[in-house]
Amino acid sequence: MAIQRLEKDFDTSFFVRDHVHKQLHITPTGKQFAVHVDVILNELKIAHQEINQAESSSIRFGLPPIIGNYYFPPLTPLLMREGLLSHLETSEHGSKEILKMLKHGNLDMALLGSLNPLKEVGLKTTELAEYPFKIIVSKHHPLATKKEIDFATLKNERFIVPDTEFFHEQAFKQISHLAHFRPQVIYRTADIHVIKTMVAENLGIAYLTSLAITPEDNIHSLNVTSPLKQSFRLSAVTRSTELLTAPKQKLWDLLTTKKE
């Protein structure tokens, strides 16, 4: 009866009823309605989560590993002084997984990496910094005498790359495609420190964001001039529907005023 009332309200049929075979077949308008129902149910789920969190002082915070290792640590003294560090319930995953968790209401706020400006329906984003991708080589590598490089000239090099959870993988595929060659990948790992150590030992070269490159790494970095200049864009993100509690608003303000 409920379905029939909906069909009457929308002046359409969501199902074709086969009384002979006692079967229902969904119509095109029924399929369209089902899409909207899924959206509504997801919004209701998120609403429940946001309301449950409204009285909580905790902040479910998403932090991808590369951002957690190289961007976030200098912020921790400030967060400690402001009394925010103890409120954080941190989830560490790749940016793609963090974005999904945020959309589904499983996180309140996150720092995310992306190749392009992050514009997602239902999310409030503020870009904080942009870090160019660079080629890193051992100080004993022939390329260590250069300051910049055309990626297309690297087709005979051996690459050490981050695994598929990083946006590095997407960036690497894009630039390799534009350079018209398939790189020789000798090793993949989620550990950026391992990649830099292997590069320092001259076991291969890597394509990394400058965010993850430090003076202590004992490696040489080169700017990429062609065929594409890519950057790792770092953004603070929350859902646009969530009314931030005082601790969450304070964290958001601190993160977004620390733009580089």
Short mmCIF file of N, CA and C in Angstrom, two decimals, residues 140-251:
data_model
loop_
_atom_site.label_atom_id
_atom_site.label_comp_id
_atom_site.label_asym_id
_atom_site.label_seq_id
_atom_site.Cartn_x
_atom_site.Cartn_y
_atom_site.Cartn_z
N HIS A 140 74.98 10.05 -5.85
CA HIS A 140 76.00 9.42 -6.70
C HIS A 140 75.46 9.09 -8.09
N HIS A 141 74.21 9.43 -8.34
CA HIS A 141 73.58 9.17 -9.64
C HIS A 141 74.05 10.23 -10.63
N PRO A 142 74.23 9.87 -11.92
CA PRO A 142 74.64 10.86 -12.94
C PRO A 142 73.73 12.09 -13.00
N LEU A 143 72.44 11.93 -12.65
CA LEU A 143 71.51 13.06 -12.70
C LEU A 143 71.68 14.02 -11.53
N ALA A 144 72.52 13.66 -10.57
CA ALA A 144 72.70 14.50 -9.37
C ALA A 144 73.37 15.83 -9.68
N THR A 145 73.89 15.97 -10.89
CA THR A 145 74.51 17.24 -11.29
C THR A 145 73.49 18.20 -11.89
N LYS A 146 72.27 17.72 -12.12
CA LYS A 146 71.24 18.54 -12.77
C LYS A 146 70.26 19.12 -11.75
N LYS A 147 69.62 20.23 -12.13
CA LYS A 147 68.61 20.86 -11.28
C LYS A 147 67.18 20.58 -11.77
N GLU A 148 67.05 20.24 -13.05
CA GLU A 148 65.73 19.97 -13.60
C GLU A 148 65.83 18.88 -14.66
N ILE A 149 64.67 18.31 -15.00
CA ILE A 149 64.67 17.16 -15.90
C ILE A 149 63.35 17.08 -16.66
N ASP A 150 63.42 16.61 -17.89
CA ASP A 150 62.24 16.25 -18.67
C ASP A 150 61.93 14.79 -18.35
N PHE A 151 60.73 14.51 -17.88
CA PHE A 151 60.39 13.15 -17.46
C PHE A 151 60.59 12.14 -18.58
N ALA A 152 60.40 12.57 -19.82
CA ALA A 152 60.52 11.66 -20.95
C ALA A 152 61.92 11.10 -21.12
N THR A 153 62.92 11.76 -20.53
CA THR A 153 64.30 11.28 -20.65
C THR A 153 64.61 10.18 -19.63
N LEU A 154 63.63 9.79 -18.83
CA LEU A 154 63.88 8.82 -17.75
C LEU A 154 63.41 7.41 -18.09
N LYS A 155 63.15 7.14 -19.36
CA LYS A 155 62.57 5.85 -19.73
C LYS A 155 63.47 4.66 -19.46
N ASN A 156 64.77 4.89 -19.31
CA ASN A 156 65.69 3.78 -19.03
C ASN A 156 66.03 3.65 -17.54
N GLU A 157 65.39 4.47 -16.72
CA GLU A 157 65.68 4.44 -15.28
C GLU A 157 64.81 3.41 -14.56
N ARG A 158 65.27 2.98 -13.41
CA ARG A 158 64.51 2.06 -12.56
C ARG A 158 63.80 2.88 -11.47
N PHE A 159 62.51 2.66 -11.34
CA PHE A 159 61.70 3.46 -10.40
C PHE A 159 61.30 2.66 -9.16
N ILE A 160 61.31 3.35 -8.05
CA ILE A 160 60.77 2.84 -6.79
C ILE A 160 59.57 3.72 -6.47
N VAL A 161 58.40 3.12 -6.28
CA VAL A 161 57.18 3.94 -6.21
C VAL A 161 56.33 3.60 -4.99
N PRO A 162 55.55 4.60 -4.50
CA PRO A 162 54.57 4.32 -3.44
C PRO A 162 53.48 3.40 -3.96
N ASP A 163 52.83 2.67 -3.05
CA ASP A 163 51.79 1.75 -3.50
C ASP A 163 50.54 2.50 -3.93
N THR A 164 49.53 1.75 -4.36
CA THR A 164 48.37 2.35 -5.04
C THR A 164 47.48 3.17 -4.12
N GLU A 165 47.71 3.15 -2.81
CA GLU A 165 46.87 3.94 -1.91
C GLU A 165 47.24 5.42 -1.95
N PHE A 166 48.38 5.74 -2.49
CA PHE A 166 48.83 7.12 -2.53
C PHE A 166 48.41 7.80 -3.84
N PHE A 167 48.18 9.12 -3.78
CA PHE A 167 47.91 9.88 -5.00
C PHE A 167 49.14 9.92 -5.90
N HIS A 168 50.28 9.54 -5.34
CA HIS A 168 51.49 9.43 -6.15
C HIS A 168 51.28 8.48 -7.33
N GLU A 169 50.54 7.41 -7.09
CA GLU A 169 50.31 6.43 -8.14
C GLU A 169 49.57 7.07 -9.32
N GLN A 170 48.54 7.85 -9.02
CA GLN A 170 47.78 8.54 -10.06
C GLN A 170 48.66 9.54 -10.80
N ALA A 171 49.45 10.30 -10.05
CA ALA A 171 50.35 11.28 -10.67
C ALA A 171 51.38 10.60 -11.56
N PHE A 172 51.91 9.49 -11.07
CA PHE A 172 52.94 8.74 -11.80
C PHE A 172 52.39 8.19 -13.11
N LYS A 173 51.17 7.67 -13.07
CA LYS A 173 50.56 7.14 -14.29
C LYS A 173 50.29 8.25 -15.30
N GLN A 174 49.82 9.40 -14.82
CA GLN A 174 49.52 10.51 -15.72
C GLN A 174 50.76 11.00 -16.46
N ILE A 175 51.82 11.24 -15.72
CA ILE A 175 53.01 11.81 -16.35
C ILE A 175 53.71 10.78 -17.23
N SER A 176 53.65 9.50 -16.85
CA SER A 176 54.25 8.45 -17.67
C SER A 176 53.51 8.34 -19.00
N HIS A 177 52.18 8.45 -18.94
CA HIS A 177 51.38 8.38 -20.16
C HIS A 177 51.72 9.54 -21.10
N LEU A 178 51.85 10.74 -20.54
CA LEU A 178 52.18 11.90 -21.37
C LEU A 178 53.61 11.85 -21.89
N ALA A 179 54.48 11.14 -21.17
CA ALA A 179 55.87 11.00 -21.62
C ALA A 179 56.03 9.84 -22.61
N HIS A 180 54.95 9.09 -22.83
CA HIS A 180 54.91 8.02 -23.83
C HIS A 180 55.88 6.87 -23.54
N PHE A 181 55.95 6.48 -22.27
CA PHE A 181 56.71 5.26 -21.97
C PHE A 181 56.17 4.63 -20.69
N ARG A 182 56.41 3.32 -20.57
CA ARG A 182 56.01 2.60 -19.37
C ARG A 182 57.23 2.43 -18.48
N PRO A 183 57.25 3.08 -17.34
CA PRO A 183 58.44 3.03 -16.48
C PRO A 183 58.73 1.62 -15.96
N GLN A 184 60.00 1.36 -15.76
CA GLN A 184 60.44 0.09 -15.17
C GLN A 184 60.36 0.23 -13.64
N VAL A 185 59.34 -0.36 -13.06
CA VAL A 185 59.14 -0.28 -11.61
C VAL A 185 59.77 -1.51 -10.95
N ILE A 186 60.75 -1.28 -10.10
CA ILE A 186 61.45 -2.41 -9.47
C ILE A 186 60.93 -2.71 -8.07
N TYR A 187 60.22 -1.74 -7.46
CA TYR A 187 59.74 -1.99 -6.10
C TYR A 187 58.62 -1.02 -5.75
N ARG A 188 57.61 -1.54 -5.03
CA ARG A 188 56.51 -0.71 -4.53
C ARG A 188 56.42 -0.89 -3.02
N THR A 189 56.16 0.20 -2.33
CA THR A 189 56.00 0.12 -0.88
C THR A 189 55.17 1.30 -0.38
N ALA A 190 54.47 1.08 0.74
CA ALA A 190 53.71 2.16 1.37
C ALA A 190 54.59 3.04 2.24
N ASP A 191 55.83 2.62 2.45
CA ASP A 191 56.74 3.33 3.35
C ASP A 191 57.61 4.32 2.58
N ILE A 192 57.30 5.60 2.68
CA ILE A 192 58.06 6.63 1.97
C ILE A 192 59.52 6.65 2.42
N HIS A 193 59.75 6.40 3.71
CA HIS A 193 61.13 6.38 4.22
C HIS A 193 61.95 5.30 3.54
N VAL A 194 61.36 4.13 3.31
CA VAL A 194 62.06 3.04 2.61
C VAL A 194 62.40 3.46 1.19
N ILE A 195 61.47 4.13 0.52
CA ILE A 195 61.73 4.60 -0.85
C ILE A 195 62.94 5.52 -0.87
N LYS A 196 62.97 6.48 0.04
CA LYS A 196 64.07 7.45 0.05
C LYS A 196 65.40 6.79 0.42
N THR A 197 65.35 5.79 1.30
CA THR A 197 66.57 5.07 1.67
C THR A 197 67.11 4.28 0.48
N MET A 198 66.23 3.63 -0.27
CA MET A 198 66.65 2.88 -1.45
C MET A 198 67.22 3.81 -2.52
N VAL A 199 66.59 4.98 -2.68
CA VAL A 199 67.11 5.96 -3.64
C VAL A 199 68.49 6.45 -3.20
N ALA A 200 68.66 6.73 -1.92
CA ALA A 200 69.95 7.19 -1.40
C ALA A 200 71.05 6.15 -1.65
N GLU A 201 70.65 4.86 -1.65
CA GLU A 201 71.61 3.78 -1.91
C GLU A 201 71.80 3.54 -3.41
N ASN A 202 71.19 4.39 -4.23
CA ASN A 202 71.33 4.33 -5.69
C ASN A 202 70.76 3.04 -6.29
N LEU A 203 69.68 2.54 -5.67
CA LEU A 203 69.03 1.34 -6.19
C LEU A 203 67.98 1.68 -7.24
N GLY A 204 67.61 2.93 -7.32
CA GLY A 204 66.62 3.39 -8.28
C GLY A 204 66.31 4.86 -8.02
N ILE A 205 65.36 5.40 -8.78
CA ILE A 205 64.95 6.79 -8.58
C ILE A 205 63.46 6.80 -8.22
N ALA A 206 62.93 7.94 -7.82
CA ALA A 206 61.52 8.01 -7.43
C ALA A 206 60.92 9.35 -7.81
N TYR A 207 59.59 9.36 -7.87
CA TYR A 207 58.81 10.56 -8.19
C TYR A 207 57.97 10.86 -6.96
N LEU A 208 58.37 11.89 -6.20
CA LEU A 208 57.74 12.19 -4.92
C LEU A 208 57.36 13.65 -4.80
N THR A 209 56.36 13.92 -3.99
CA THR A 209 56.03 15.30 -3.66
C THR A 209 57.12 15.89 -2.77
N SER A 210 57.38 17.16 -2.93
CA SER A 210 58.41 17.83 -2.12
C SER A 210 58.05 17.85 -0.64
N LEU A 211 56.76 17.65 -0.31
CA LEU A 211 56.36 17.58 1.10
C LEU A 211 57.14 16.50 1.84
N ALA A 212 57.44 15.40 1.14
CA ALA A 212 58.08 14.25 1.78
C ALA A 212 59.60 14.27 1.67
N ILE A 213 60.16 15.34 1.13
CA ILE A 213 61.62 15.41 0.95
C ILE A 213 62.20 16.37 1.98
N THR A 214 63.17 15.87 2.74
CA THR A 214 63.79 16.69 3.79
C THR A 214 65.30 16.76 3.58
N PRO A 215 65.97 17.75 4.15
CA PRO A 215 67.43 17.88 4.00
C PRO A 215 68.19 16.68 4.57
N GLU A 216 67.59 15.96 5.51
CA GLU A 216 68.27 14.82 6.14
C GLU A 216 68.23 13.56 5.29
N ASP A 217 67.57 13.59 4.14
CA ASP A 217 67.38 12.37 3.35
C ASP A 217 68.61 11.92 2.58
N ASN A 218 69.60 12.78 2.42
CA ASN A 218 70.83 12.43 1.70
C ASN A 218 70.53 12.02 0.25
N ILE A 219 69.64 12.78 -0.38
CA ILE A 219 69.30 12.54 -1.78
C ILE A 219 69.30 13.88 -2.52
N HIS A 220 69.24 13.80 -3.85
CA HIS A 220 69.20 15.01 -4.68
C HIS A 220 67.85 15.06 -5.39
N SER A 221 67.21 16.22 -5.40
CA SER A 221 65.90 16.35 -6.06
C SER A 221 66.01 17.26 -7.28
N LEU A 222 65.22 16.92 -8.30
CA LEU A 222 65.20 17.68 -9.56
C LEU A 222 63.78 18.15 -9.85
N ASN A 223 63.65 19.38 -10.31
CA ASN A 223 62.37 19.88 -10.78
C ASN A 223 62.01 19.22 -12.10
N VAL A 224 60.75 18.90 -12.30
CA VAL A 224 60.28 18.30 -13.55
C VAL A 224 59.72 19.41 -14.43
N THR A 225 60.30 19.57 -15.62
CA THR A 225 59.91 20.66 -16.51
C THR A 225 58.86 20.24 -17.55
N SER A 226 58.82 18.95 -17.87
CA SER A 226 57.96 18.48 -18.95
C SER A 226 57.74 16.97 -18.76
N PRO A 227 56.65 16.42 -19.28
CA PRO A 227 55.57 17.03 -20.06
C PRO A 227 54.46 17.63 -19.20
N LEU A 228 54.62 17.58 -17.87
CA LEU A 228 53.55 18.03 -16.99
C LEU A 228 54.15 18.43 -15.65
N LYS A 229 53.68 19.55 -15.13
CA LYS A 229 54.09 19.97 -13.79
C LYS A 229 52.94 19.66 -12.83
N GLN A 230 53.18 18.73 -11.94
CA GLN A 230 52.14 18.29 -11.02
C GLN A 230 52.46 18.71 -9.60
N SER A 231 51.42 18.87 -8.81
CA SER A 231 51.59 19.24 -7.40
C SER A 231 50.69 18.40 -6.52
N PHE A 232 51.14 18.16 -5.32
CA PHE A 232 50.37 17.52 -4.27
C PHE A 232 49.66 18.63 -3.51
N ARG A 233 48.34 18.71 -3.65
CA ARG A 233 47.57 19.78 -3.01
C ARG A 233 47.01 19.27 -1.68
N LEU A 234 47.27 20.02 -0.64
CA LEU A 234 46.85 19.62 0.70
C LEU A 234 45.69 20.49 1.15
N SER A 235 44.61 19.86 1.57
CA SER A 235 43.40 20.60 1.95
C SER A 235 42.85 20.13 3.28
N ALA A 236 42.22 21.06 4.00
CA ALA A 236 41.42 20.72 5.17
C ALA A 236 39.98 20.54 4.68
N VAL A 237 39.33 19.47 5.16
CA VAL A 237 38.01 19.13 4.63
C VAL A 237 37.06 18.72 5.76
N THR A 238 35.82 19.17 5.67
CA THR A 238 34.76 18.72 6.56
C THR A 238 33.47 18.67 5.75
N ARG A 239 32.42 18.10 6.30
CA ARG A 239 31.14 18.08 5.59
C ARG A 239 30.45 19.43 5.73
N SER A 240 29.84 19.88 4.67
CA SER A 240 29.18 21.19 4.69
C SER A 240 27.91 21.18 5.54
N THR A 241 27.37 19.99 5.81
CA THR A 241 26.13 19.90 6.60
C THR A 241 26.38 19.88 8.10
N GLU A 242 27.62 19.64 8.50
CA GLU A 242 27.90 19.46 9.93
C GLU A 242 28.10 20.81 10.63
N LEU A 243 27.34 21.02 11.69
CA LEU A 243 27.54 22.20 12.53
C LEU A 243 28.65 21.87 13.52
N LEU A 244 29.77 22.53 13.39
CA LEU A 244 30.95 22.18 14.17
C LEU A 244 30.78 22.56 15.64
N THR A 245 31.15 21.63 16.52
CA THR A 245 31.19 21.93 17.95
C THR A 245 32.35 22.90 18.20
N ALA A 246 32.41 23.44 19.41
CA ALA A 246 33.47 24.41 19.72
C ALA A 246 34.87 23.85 19.48
N PRO A 247 35.19 22.62 19.95
CA PRO A 247 36.53 22.08 19.67
C PRO A 247 36.79 21.88 18.17
N LYS A 248 35.78 21.42 17.43
CA LYS A 248 35.95 21.21 15.99
C LYS A 248 36.15 22.54 15.27
N GLN A 249 35.39 23.54 15.64
CA GLN A 249 35.54 24.86 15.03
C GLN A 249 36.91 25.44 15.32
N LYS A 250 37.38 25.23 16.54
CA LYS A 250 38.70 25.73 16.93
C LYS A 250 39.79 25.05 16.11
N LEU A 251 39.67 23.72 15.93
CA LEU A 251 40.64 22.99 15.11
C LEU A 251 40.59 23.46 13.67
#
